[in-house]
Amino acid sequence: MVQTFLQRLLLMNYRARCGESDQIIQTQILSVTENDDEDFYTALFKSSSEEAVQSSLVHPMDVQMAVFHCSDNFLKQLIVTKLSQCQYALPLLVPDPFTGEIEFPLWTFRQIRKSWKSTDNSMKKISEEKTIATLDAPVISFFRIGDTSTSKSQLMNRLINEKHDTFFHRDCPGSSRNRLLMDGVVEIAWYCPSGKSTDNFTDCVAFCNLHGDAETHEKQLEILTEMSSVNVVVLGDQEKNKRSTKLQNLYKLSKPMICLLSEESSSVTQLKSGKYRIGIKNRNQSDVSEELRKTIGELISKTFTLEKLAEHQDIKVDEENGECKHSKDSAKTMTNFLDEKGISTIKEKHLPCQGRLWKNWCQKNKELHRPQGCNIELTRSRIRIEMEEIREQQKACGLTEFMESFIEKLNTQTAEERGYLLKWINIFLDKHNSDLSSLQKDYDDKWTKILNLKKKHDKSGQLEKIQTELEKFSENLNAATFGLEHIFREIGQIYESHMTVKKNKKQAEEKLNRLCLPKLAADLIISGYPLELMDGDAAHVPLIWVSAILDELSRKLGDQRVFVLSVLGIQSSGKSTMLNAMFGLQFAVSAGRCTRGAFMQLVKVSEEMKEELKFDYILVVDTEGLCAPELAGMSIRHHDNELATFVVGLGNLTLINIFGENPSEMQDILQIVVQAFMRMKKVRLNPSCVFVHQNVTDVAAGDKNMEGRRRLQEKLDEMTKLAAKEEVCEAESFSDVIAFDVQEDVRYFAQLWEGSPPMAPPNPSYSECVQELKNTILKKASTSHTLTLSEFSTRLKDLWSALLHENFVFSFRNTLEIATYRKLESEFSKWTWTLRSAMLSIEDKLLNRIANGDLHVGEKDLIENMKKTREEVTKSMMQFFEEDRDKDTLIQWKGRFTSKIEELHDELVKESKTKLIEVIEQKKTKEMLEKRKTEYEKKLFNLSKELALRQNKEKADEQTLKREFDNVWRKWISDLTKDTSKIKDFDFWEDVRRILAESSEISFVHERLSQKAYKTINSLGHFSDYIVLKKNDNLSNKSEKPQTQTKRGWTFKTVQRVCNWIMKKKDANAEEHILIRDLINDIVEKTSQKIKAIWRTQSGYNSGQVQQIIDFVKNNVMEFKIKKQSYTFKKEFTVDLCLYVCDLTKPKFLECHEQFNKANDPKHYLESQKEQYYNVYKNFCQGATTTAIFGELLCSKLEQSILEAVYNQTAINVAAEMKASIPALRSNRSNLEKHILKTLAEKEKFEDYREYVHSPKQYFTRFIMNQAVKYLNNEKNKIQTIFRENLENKKLKIINAVYVATDKVIKKHGNANMWMRCFSKTLIEDLKFTEISNVDSLEITDFDFLNKIVTEGLTKMVKNQKGADIKLEMLQKRSEEILTDHFCQCCWAQCPFCKAICIGTMKDHDGEHSVPFHRAKGIRGMSYRGTEDLCSDFCTTAVQTDKRFFPSEESEESVPYKQYRTAGGEYATWNITPDCSELPYWKWFVCRFQEDLENHYSKKFQGSGKIPDEWKKYTKEDASESLNNYI
């Protein structure tokens, strides 16, 4: 029952105190004995001893008073405020149910305001509004003496509102004789006239009602008679009343008195002056009420305020308790500062940081985001300086005495004291604002005149004059209005100015830490106070302040998930009222001059509902009304579009509040709303909406509502087509823009008031509609993707940043989506690394099998071996996409990334298959060589054995044996290789000269080679020395018919062509230098791929390969030249480029030749076996058995294979360690680039920057290699540990293979050949190993001994290797290749304006290219056409302006930067979002290397490209630090 009462009361349902209708009265139905002989009348009037039995339910007023007694002061205030809104009487004097002490709850009245229209003597209507605590009005007190048959409360209701039970009476639903808590309670209600002829009273009148017999409540009777203007006494039994001393005392008082006699039926009679009697028995109640109303009206004279009642000695006042009183005194002290004469200057004096300074800053900020002028960066720099100056002025204002006192009090009080303080300040500020009634009246008068003139279509100029005056009144009213929102706005500006001004920043931060401003605001929000998101006066979001508060909220509450509910509608359409009723909020409700802007408030979700809803808070965003008359002087449409876009973008669900059903009135708001949702669709945000039609006459009329829905759908579709044209979007219906069901997403609300205000109570149907809407919202919320508080903060920043630019869709940057995508890229990097590293290990195994003679390895083996890893990666992907908290955002990329992983897997399989095929082919071609090697080994073994047996030097020392062996070794090698030809050496540069001389003079080639100019061709800033401009014959083209002739006979087209031609000639092909450099980089990159292919064939060097490279360079240069109309290359360019490319490839060719030599030169191979066969010789000399020698020979052969396999595996492991440990390699491409840029800044080498800008892939590769080398040198101990672990693992595998082979041979009585085959088969994937076939297997019979010899030999070898230093050079190359393959298999597209590199992790990725931040275009050598001025503009700034560019050197038509995609080609593939952030990194770079850049490109940062002085303030530290903010 209590829950039902409170729930209905908060919804403003005046049925709250009726309880549940089916539980109010449960009367027992009695039955009588049936008698067929009894007639109807006898049965009807037959007496019964049974009386009506009423169940003992709790009296509704006892429920109300029980809740009241159990509530704290803040809940009491809320209850009484809601009772007042329901037009119920309010408890004025309340006896304590235990002590009987009378309490006057003055605090509960403080928030209630009453408005009415009175009529003065001249019959002029006067509008008034006051708080009831200070309302000076006559009081009519009603008492009852004795028992009466007439209800006193019902009589009073007739005087106040005949259609509503203001006072609860005996005939109300749920009423009973049993009531416990109402006796002695005095209730009060006010009658407020509407200024109409039907008003009961011409002015505001208060009515007090003492419940119970006045005889038993002396103290209440005494208090009421003192404060009342007229006393009305209802009398019962006359005989008893004759003896009533209380009645006699009342009669003796000088105050007017009216006696209502319940046992008489006489009309009004005057007993003496001021004393009347009225009989009410058996009389028409309307007549009685009219007589009583008229009599009271004549007797009213004295007035009284509730605040005076607090002075009474015999009652307890709730405001006298410690916290409330202390807070009141503090608030009074603070607001005393405002008691000054010049009300229009109070805010300027006490809140100086807002107002003019703040509005100027906001205007400058908008100009910063919409820059104009020739040199944009200079313009932006100037604006920034001006903004900083404004901030400095704000900071200089400091804390005024008022603000210092306010902040200090809030910081030193408990939550309860703070609540009292803010309420009291609001009360006193409302009192201050009530003094503005004259200003408000003047404003209203001017507005009325304007409306009248508009109706008359006035063209005399009077309208403009009055509109100007209205603007002035509006400014004065704004300046004088002073509320809590202005105080917190001032706090926000104090915080922002201290945070942004860099002078003495440390002291400023310390001061802010002491003040705890964001913490203070966060505490208030948690307590239920609204936060101003958008300052309505400046139409601006104080982003630094709001972000700081939201961050603090996240820290205090945890990063809770919130469902964002926003509302849009025209002014005074009941938005705030609806939200307040729905969630019990505290948004300001006013039908007059509304506070502009947007406010948010948190609503905590109960623990029971969290499970169902999946979020912790509902974040409600209330807004100013659209189409507000106050904005008549502003661009209303633009302002409303901005507000709607902002609010719709913030909300998961937006309520579109429409007042009434007139389609013409709906059209404006619908167009604004549709356009906002269309913008959301274009930036891939997916909010939902519900339309709320308020003030609908008949919400139950189904047919009518269906017709209304049809009209709304038609209107929405019509507005969609209009908005689609404006937003350049294809949409035919509203459902094309947003998921919308006209049946489910449209709600009709009953009228708010049940009758005419100010005395009308709220309509109960309205409350039911609010509850139904709330249920709909919660149903939608349960399936909605919600944001965390930090994500909401980010979304707010993104929306506001985009709104500051002119084109929202073009400018919107979804930081949350970008962050989620970057997270996905990091995961993608892990998945690709898993696949790549697995494939490397599998590849090694299969290469071992091929080396061991298995030539049937192929694609099937690769797929089979990769199956497990592929399944693990797929499982990890699915888990990430389905379980990550951002899964709703990630779903859009699931298909794309899944297919990319499949493609990578297939690509890895394909690449490895190609490599395996090449190795198999190489194995086949080397079969003869392998046979020869086997023969050599057999001969060497036999020769060693024979030599040992022949000499039999068992006791000879090591030196003697060594000397004897060396003497015969040379002869053996000579004899064995006498029939083989030696691989010739080559002269690389001689081959290059010879090939180039075929198309150029040999002397010219010699000259270019000796001058070494080719070495710097890729580092040139321009290529003027390599190109020759062609003559332009277009001017003499006479086939063109003249069109618009000038006075001199030139056509406009001809003049334009001449101007463009002159500009091109003067420019010296500025854009083309960049294209030539791109050509060189492209040739270098493709040549690198060709060299890798040559390397894989292991075919050694031949001059034909050089011929291929040179032909490839020449063909590419020729293709490039064909496309160029304005210039051609000198022959020096082609020759130098060929020499440059050959110079790059030379080391690879030399290495290739060396590797071929080692693999194919028999002499080289035999020399590598010398030590091995010396040991055979020595062992035989020392009398070792064949088994021992075989075992040692086996260990000797295994050593190199083991080391190769271990180093290969260690390289993979070390690469993984590097990726996990090196910060630059730890995450995705963006992270790698951040570390590269930081490293570049630390080194400050221009040449490194040049390579990074113009050859990014080359620089990235070099950077990764340097990081790898650094890691190898610094982490030797860790690498040694990895190496030892791999070595140990390999030893254990081999020992196991020895054991398996020995066990098998012993069991099957096999020989050494069987043992060797079994041993080799077990290790086929682990080692590259050839069987030993040069030992007589019949001589090996002791396999246990062989087992022992091999095991001991391996253990000794492993121990020696563990003790030796690791050879880092054997790891470096492969580790570097693994890392560069992983990080460089990505997107290398460069911005067509500034050459910034796309950070896409995937090569050939879907969607547009993008980068976190761009650069000044002059960094890549771009200059203004027709000048020598390097561009200082950033492309992210240029795309905000009306400037234009030429897409290519041949272009005669320029393209606006705002429409850069229309230039086609690479321009259409890039997403360049406008960005007004400072970007210190590249500004510092330009200033630090200005001279280097100018020398490199032979141009200057001057004229239109002049560098702003502001850029020079950035330090290297600022530059490096800024990278953390952007990447």
mmCIF file of N, CA and C in Angstrom, residues 239-326:
data_model
loop_
_atom_site.group_PDB
_atom_site.id
_atom_site.type_symbol
_atom_site.label_atom_id
_atom_site.label_comp_id
_atom_site.label_asym_id
_atom_site.label_seq_id
_atom_site.Cartn_x
_atom_site.Cartn_y
_atom_site.Cartn_z
ATOM 1 N N GLU A 239 -27.593 21.543 21.922
ATOM 2 C CA GLU A 239 -27.574 21.525 23.380
ATOM 3 C C GLU A 239 -26.146 21.420 23.905
ATOM 4 N N LYS A 240 -25.397 20.599 23.262
ATOM 5 C CA LYS A 240 -23.999 20.420 23.692
ATOM 6 C C LYS A 240 -23.190 21.681 23.401
ATOM 7 N N ASN A 241 -23.472 22.311 22.260
ATOM 8 C CA ASN A 241 -22.708 23.492 21.858
ATOM 9 C C ASN A 241 -22.972 24.679 22.793
ATOM 10 N N LYS A 242 -24.181 24.698 23.423
ATOM 11 C CA LYS A 242 -24.480 25.787 24.338
ATOM 12 C C LYS A 242 -23.500 25.801 25.497
ATOM 13 N N ARG A 243 -23.002 24.631 25.827
ATOM 14 C CA ARG A 243 -22.080 24.527 26.960
ATOM 15 C C ARG A 243 -20.613 24.633 26.534
ATOM 16 N N SER A 244 -20.350 24.867 25.258
ATOM 17 C CA SER A 244 -18.975 24.874 24.744
ATOM 18 C C SER A 244 -18.295 26.213 25.025
ATOM 19 N N THR A 245 -17.278 26.146 25.851
ATOM 20 C CA THR A 245 -16.512 27.375 26.141
ATOM 21 C C THR A 245 -15.676 27.779 24.927
ATOM 22 N N LYS A 246 -15.234 26.806 24.141
ATOM 23 C CA LYS A 246 -14.403 27.105 22.962
ATOM 24 C C LYS A 246 -15.198 27.939 21.962
ATOM 25 N N LEU A 247 -16.468 27.576 21.795
ATOM 26 C CA LEU A 247 -17.316 28.304 20.850
ATOM 27 C C LEU A 247 -17.537 29.727 21.343
ATOM 28 N N GLN A 248 -17.744 29.853 22.647
ATOM 29 C CA GLN A 248 -17.953 31.187 23.224
ATOM 30 C C GLN A 248 -16.717 32.057 23.027
ATOM 31 N N ASN A 249 -15.565 31.462 23.235
ATOM 32 C CA ASN A 249 -14.312 32.217 23.061
ATOM 33 C C ASN A 249 -14.118 32.667 21.610
ATOM 34 N N LEU A 250 -14.469 31.800 20.689
ATOM 35 C CA LEU A 250 -14.354 32.138 19.272
ATOM 36 C C LEU A 250 -15.281 33.313 18.929
ATOM 37 N N TYR A 251 -16.464 33.256 19.530
ATOM 38 C CA TYR A 251 -17.449 34.297 19.242
ATOM 39 C C TYR A 251 -16.986 35.648 19.765
ATOM 40 N N LYS A 252 -16.240 35.607 20.915
ATOM 41 C CA LYS A 252 -15.786 36.853 21.520
ATOM 42 C C LYS A 252 -14.622 37.497 20.760
ATOM 43 N N LEU A 253 -13.946 36.698 19.948
ATOM 44 C CA LEU A 253 -12.808 37.250 19.196
ATOM 45 C C LEU A 253 -13.267 38.314 18.228
ATOM 46 N N SER A 254 -12.380 39.226 17.947
ATOM 47 C CA SER A 254 -12.720 40.324 17.028
ATOM 48 C C SER A 254 -12.749 39.851 15.580
ATOM 49 N N LYS A 255 -12.181 38.694 15.304
ATOM 50 C CA LYS A 255 -12.115 38.204 13.930
ATOM 51 C C LYS A 255 -13.480 37.732 13.457
ATOM 52 N N PRO A 256 -13.756 37.893 12.167
ATOM 53 C CA PRO A 256 -15.033 37.430 11.620
ATOM 54 C C PRO A 256 -15.217 35.941 11.841
ATOM 55 N N MET A 257 -16.469 35.582 12.044
ATOM 56 C CA MET A 257 -16.774 34.194 12.343
ATOM 57 C C MET A 257 -18.064 33.793 11.643
ATOM 58 N N ILE A 258 -18.045 32.597 11.076
ATOM 59 C CA ILE A 258 -19.247 32.069 10.427
ATOM 60 C C ILE A 258 -19.549 30.725 11.062
ATOM 61 N N CYS A 259 -20.768 30.587 11.565
ATOM 62 C CA CYS A 259 -21.180 29.327 12.162
ATOM 63 C C CYS A 259 -22.076 28.589 11.179
ATOM 64 N N LEU A 260 -21.727 27.343 10.923
ATOM 65 C CA LEU A 260 -22.522 26.496 10.042
ATOM 66 C C LEU A 260 -23.273 25.502 10.921
ATOM 67 N N LEU A 261 -24.627 25.629 10.936
ATOM 68 C CA LEU A 261 -25.454 24.818 11.826
ATOM 69 C C LEU A 261 -25.983 23.610 11.073
ATOM 70 N N SER A 262 -25.538 22.451 11.514
ATOM 71 C CA SER A 262 -25.909 21.224 10.791
ATOM 72 C C SER A 262 -27.317 20.761 11.118
ATOM 73 N N GLU A 263 -27.946 21.371 12.158
ATOM 74 C CA GLU A 263 -29.289 20.952 12.555
ATOM 75 C C GLU A 263 -30.337 21.982 12.163
ATOM 76 N N GLU A 264 -29.947 23.012 11.461
ATOM 77 C CA GLU A 264 -30.895 24.048 11.023
ATOM 78 C C GLU A 264 -30.791 24.218 9.512
ATOM 79 N N SER A 265 -31.838 24.840 8.961
ATOM 80 C CA SER A 265 -31.889 24.996 7.506
ATOM 81 C C SER A 265 -32.084 26.448 7.093
ATOM 82 N N SER A 266 -31.693 27.387 7.967
ATOM 83 C CA SER A 266 -31.881 28.811 7.665
ATOM 84 C C SER A 266 -30.797 29.308 6.726
ATOM 85 N N SER A 267 -31.082 30.384 5.991
ATOM 86 C CA SER A 267 -30.081 30.982 5.092
ATOM 87 C C SER A 267 -29.152 31.853 5.924
ATOM 88 N N VAL A 268 -28.240 32.548 5.256
ATOM 89 C CA VAL A 268 -27.231 33.323 5.945
ATOM 90 C C VAL A 268 -27.892 34.434 6.764
ATOM 91 N N THR A 269 -27.457 34.541 8.027
ATOM 92 C CA THR A 269 -28.017 35.539 8.936
ATOM 93 C C THR A 269 -26.874 36.210 9.674
ATOM 94 N N GLN A 270 -26.901 37.559 9.722
ATOM 95 C CA GLN A 270 -25.868 38.281 10.453
ATOM 96 C C GLN A 270 -26.318 38.435 11.897
ATOM 97 N N LEU A 271 -25.478 37.927 12.800
ATOM 98 C CA LEU A 271 -25.795 38.022 14.225
ATOM 99 C C LEU A 271 -25.371 39.369 14.764
ATOM 100 N N LYS A 272 -24.223 39.793 14.415
ATOM 101 C CA LYS A 272 -23.719 41.133 14.694
ATOM 102 C C LYS A 272 -22.569 41.375 13.739
ATOM 103 N N SER A 273 -21.906 42.473 13.873
ATOM 104 C CA SER A 273 -20.851 42.804 12.919
ATOM 105 C C SER A 273 -19.780 41.711 12.898
ATOM 106 N N GLY A 274 -19.601 41.116 11.721
ATOM 107 C CA GLY A 274 -18.566 40.100 11.534
ATOM 108 C C GLY A 274 -18.955 38.733 11.992
ATOM 109 N N LYS A 275 -20.195 38.555 12.500
ATOM 110 C CA LYS A 275 -20.612 37.258 13.009
ATOM 111 C C LYS A 275 -21.854 36.811 12.217
ATOM 112 N N TYR A 276 -21.750 35.611 11.605
ATOM 113 C CA TYR A 276 -22.828 35.108 10.747
ATOM 114 C C TYR A 276 -23.150 33.666 11.117
ATOM 115 N N ARG A 277 -24.405 33.306 10.743
ATOM 116 C CA ARG A 277 -24.817 31.921 10.885
ATOM 117 C C ARG A 277 -25.483 31.490 9.590
ATOM 118 N N ILE A 278 -25.246 30.208 9.268
ATOM 119 C CA ILE A 278 -25.868 29.648 8.066
ATOM 120 C C ILE A 278 -26.330 28.246 8.417
ATOM 121 N N GLY A 279 -27.608 27.999 8.203
ATOM 122 C CA GLY A 279 -28.126 26.652 8.410
ATOM 123 C C GLY A 279 -27.855 25.809 7.179
ATOM 124 N N ILE A 280 -27.490 24.560 7.395
ATOM 125 C CA ILE A 280 -27.113 23.736 6.239
ATOM 126 C C ILE A 280 -27.907 22.438 6.164
ATOM 127 N N LYS A 281 -28.831 22.255 7.102
ATOM 128 C CA LYS A 281 -29.566 21.009 7.103
ATOM 129 C C LYS A 281 -30.564 20.981 5.961
ATOM 130 N N ASN A 282 -30.576 19.862 5.253
ATOM 131 C CA ASN A 282 -31.519 19.610 4.155
ATOM 132 C C ASN A 282 -31.532 20.713 3.095
ATOM 133 N N ARG A 283 -30.435 21.429 2.956
ATOM 134 C CA ARG A 283 -30.382 22.502 1.941
ATOM 135 C C ARG A 283 -29.550 22.068 0.746
ATOM 136 N N ASN A 284 -29.829 22.716 -0.373
ATOM 137 C CA ASN A 284 -29.038 22.467 -1.582
ATOM 138 C C ASN A 284 -27.586 22.896 -1.316
ATOM 139 N N GLN A 285 -26.665 21.966 -1.521
ATOM 140 C CA GLN A 285 -25.266 22.237 -1.187
ATOM 141 C C GLN A 285 -24.664 23.363 -2.028
ATOM 142 N N SER A 286 -25.154 23.510 -3.252
ATOM 143 C CA SER A 286 -24.660 24.594 -4.109
ATOM 144 C C SER A 286 -25.064 25.940 -3.538
ATOM 145 N N ASP A 287 -26.281 26.000 -3.026
ATOM 146 C CA ASP A 287 -26.746 27.262 -2.423
ATOM 147 C C ASP A 287 -25.932 27.585 -1.186
ATOM 148 N N VAL A 288 -25.689 26.552 -0.363
ATOM 149 C CA VAL A 288 -24.901 26.761 0.852
ATOM 150 C C VAL A 288 -23.505 27.256 0.493
ATOM 151 N N SER A 289 -22.902 26.613 -0.492
ATOM 152 C CA SER A 289 -21.540 26.985 -0.898
ATOM 153 C C SER A 289 -21.498 28.405 -1.423
ATOM 154 N N GLU A 290 -22.515 28.771 -2.197
ATOM 155 C CA GLU A 290 -22.531 30.120 -2.767
ATOM 156 C C GLU A 290 -22.663 31.153 -1.660
ATOM 157 N N GLU A 291 -23.566 30.907 -0.675
ATOM 158 C CA GLU A 291 -23.726 31.839 0.441
ATOM 159 C C GLU A 291 -22.440 31.949 1.254
ATOM 160 N N LEU A 292 -21.836 30.790 1.510
ATOM 161 C CA LEU A 292 -20.603 30.760 2.304
ATOM 162 C C LEU A 292 -19.477 31.495 1.560
ATOM 163 N N ARG A 293 -19.379 31.251 0.244
ATOM 164 C CA ARG A 293 -18.330 31.869 -0.570
ATOM 165 C C ARG A 293 -18.510 33.387 -0.576
ATOM 166 N N LYS A 294 -19.743 33.810 -0.717
ATOM 167 C CA LYS A 294 -20.021 35.238 -0.783
ATOM 168 C C LYS A 294 -19.737 35.903 0.562
ATOM 169 N N THR A 295 -20.119 35.247 1.628
ATOM 170 C CA THR A 295 -19.908 35.791 2.970
ATOM 171 C C THR A 295 -18.427 35.903 3.277
ATOM 172 N N ILE A 296 -17.690 34.838 2.975
ATOM 173 C CA ILE A 296 -16.239 34.848 3.213
ATOM 174 C C ILE A 296 -15.587 35.972 2.416
ATOM 175 N N GLY A 297 -16.020 36.102 1.148
ATOM 176 C CA GLY A 297 -15.451 37.138 0.283
ATOM 177 C C GLY A 297 -15.635 38.526 0.868
ATOM 178 N N GLU A 298 -16.760 38.762 1.534
ATOM 179 C CA GLU A 298 -17.018 40.077 2.118
ATOM 180 C C GLU A 298 -16.215 40.298 3.397
ATOM 181 N N LEU A 299 -15.890 39.190 4.090
ATOM 182 C CA LEU A 299 -15.227 39.314 5.387
ATOM 183 C C LEU A 299 -13.696 39.328 5.306
ATOM 184 N N ILE A 300 -13.132 38.887 4.165
ATOM 185 C CA ILE A 300 -11.664 38.783 4.047
ATOM 186 C C ILE A 300 -11.030 40.160 4.193
ATOM 187 N N SER A 301 -10.015 40.232 5.074
ATOM 188 C CA SER A 301 -9.288 41.497 5.224
ATOM 189 C C SER A 301 -7.817 41.219 5.526
ATOM 190 N N LYS A 302 -7.548 40.596 6.646
ATOM 191 C CA LYS A 302 -6.184 40.357 7.108
ATOM 192 C C LYS A 302 -5.517 39.248 6.279
ATOM 193 N N THR A 303 -4.199 39.380 6.046
ATOM 194 C CA THR A 303 -3.429 38.346 5.357
ATOM 195 C C THR A 303 -2.357 37.796 6.282
ATOM 196 N N PHE A 304 -1.817 36.655 5.883
ATOM 197 C CA PHE A 304 -0.863 35.971 6.740
ATOM 198 C C PHE A 304 0.106 35.166 5.861
ATOM 199 N N THR A 305 1.364 35.055 6.310
ATOM 200 C CA THR A 305 2.341 34.219 5.603
ATOM 201 C C THR A 305 2.753 33.069 6.517
ATOM 202 N N LEU A 306 3.098 31.963 5.890
ATOM 203 C CA LEU A 306 3.484 30.773 6.664
ATOM 204 C C LEU A 306 4.759 31.003 7.450
ATOM 205 N N GLU A 307 5.650 31.843 6.933
ATOM 206 C CA GLU A 307 6.906 32.094 7.637
ATOM 207 C C GLU A 307 6.647 32.699 9.021
ATOM 208 N N LYS A 308 5.537 33.485 9.142
ATOM 209 C CA LYS A 308 5.199 34.069 10.457
ATOM 210 C C LYS A 308 4.790 32.983 11.449
ATOM 211 N N LEU A 309 4.199 31.928 10.924
ATOM 212 C CA LEU A 309 3.750 30.836 11.797
ATOM 213 C C LEU A 309 4.938 30.202 12.513
ATOM 214 N N ALA A 310 6.108 30.231 11.852
ATOM 215 C CA ALA A 310 7.313 29.633 12.458
ATOM 216 C C ALA A 310 7.727 30.360 13.727
ATOM 217 N N GLU A 311 7.224 31.595 13.916
ATOM 218 C CA GLU A 311 7.595 32.375 15.097
ATOM 219 C C GLU A 311 6.797 31.954 16.334
ATOM 220 N N HIS A 312 5.790 31.119 16.151
ATOM 221 C CA HIS A 312 4.936 30.708 17.276
ATOM 222 C C HIS A 312 5.741 29.873 18.263
ATOM 223 N N GLN A 313 5.565 30.112 19.531
ATOM 224 C CA GLN A 313 6.384 29.483 20.570
ATOM 225 C C GLN A 313 6.018 28.032 20.849
ATOM 226 N N ASP A 314 4.756 27.681 20.636
ATOM 227 C CA ASP A 314 4.283 26.379 21.096
ATOM 228 C C ASP A 314 4.404 25.267 20.045
ATOM 229 N N ILE A 315 5.072 25.534 18.951
ATOM 230 C CA ILE A 315 5.203 24.489 17.928
ATOM 231 C C ILE A 315 6.670 24.288 17.568
ATOM 232 N N LYS A 316 6.942 23.101 17.066
ATOM 233 C CA LYS A 316 8.284 22.754 16.638
ATOM 234 C C LYS A 316 8.372 22.946 15.122
ATOM 235 N N VAL A 317 9.367 23.701 14.686
ATOM 236 C CA VAL A 317 9.534 23.987 13.251
ATOM 237 C C VAL A 317 10.672 23.121 12.720
ATOM 238 N N ASP A 318 10.417 22.399 11.610
ATOM 239 C CA ASP A 318 11.430 21.471 11.091
ATOM 240 C C ASP A 318 12.705 22.183 10.641
ATOM 241 N N GLU A 319 12.578 23.458 10.258
ATOM 242 C CA GLU A 319 13.749 24.195 9.774
ATOM 243 C C GLU A 319 14.705 24.583 10.904
ATOM 244 N N GLU A 320 14.292 24.330 12.128
ATOM 245 C CA GLU A 320 15.149 24.701 13.252
ATOM 246 C C GLU A 320 16.152 23.609 13.616
ATOM 247 N N ASN A 321 16.081 22.445 12.910
ATOM 248 C CA ASN A 321 17.070 21.418 13.239
ATOM 249 C C ASN A 321 18.451 21.869 12.766
ATOM 250 N N GLY A 322 19.514 21.286 13.323
ATOM 251 C CA GLY A 322 20.879 21.783 13.156
ATOM 252 C C GLY A 322 21.326 21.976 11.720
ATOM 253 N N GLU A 323 21.282 20.894 10.902
ATOM 254 C CA GLU A 323 21.800 20.977 9.545
ATOM 255 C C GLU A 323 21.034 21.983 8.693
ATOM 256 N N CYS A 324 19.717 21.924 8.804
ATOM 257 C CA CYS A 324 18.885 22.815 7.989
ATOM 258 C C CYS A 324 19.110 24.273 8.364
ATOM 259 N N LYS A 325 19.137 24.559 9.658
ATOM 260 C CA LYS A 325 19.307 25.942 10.116
ATOM 261 C C LYS A 325 20.697 26.468 9.765
ATOM 262 N N HIS A 326 21.721 25.625 9.999
ATOM 263 C CA HIS A 326 23.088 26.034 9.696
ATOM 264 C C HIS A 326 23.249 26.320 8.201
#
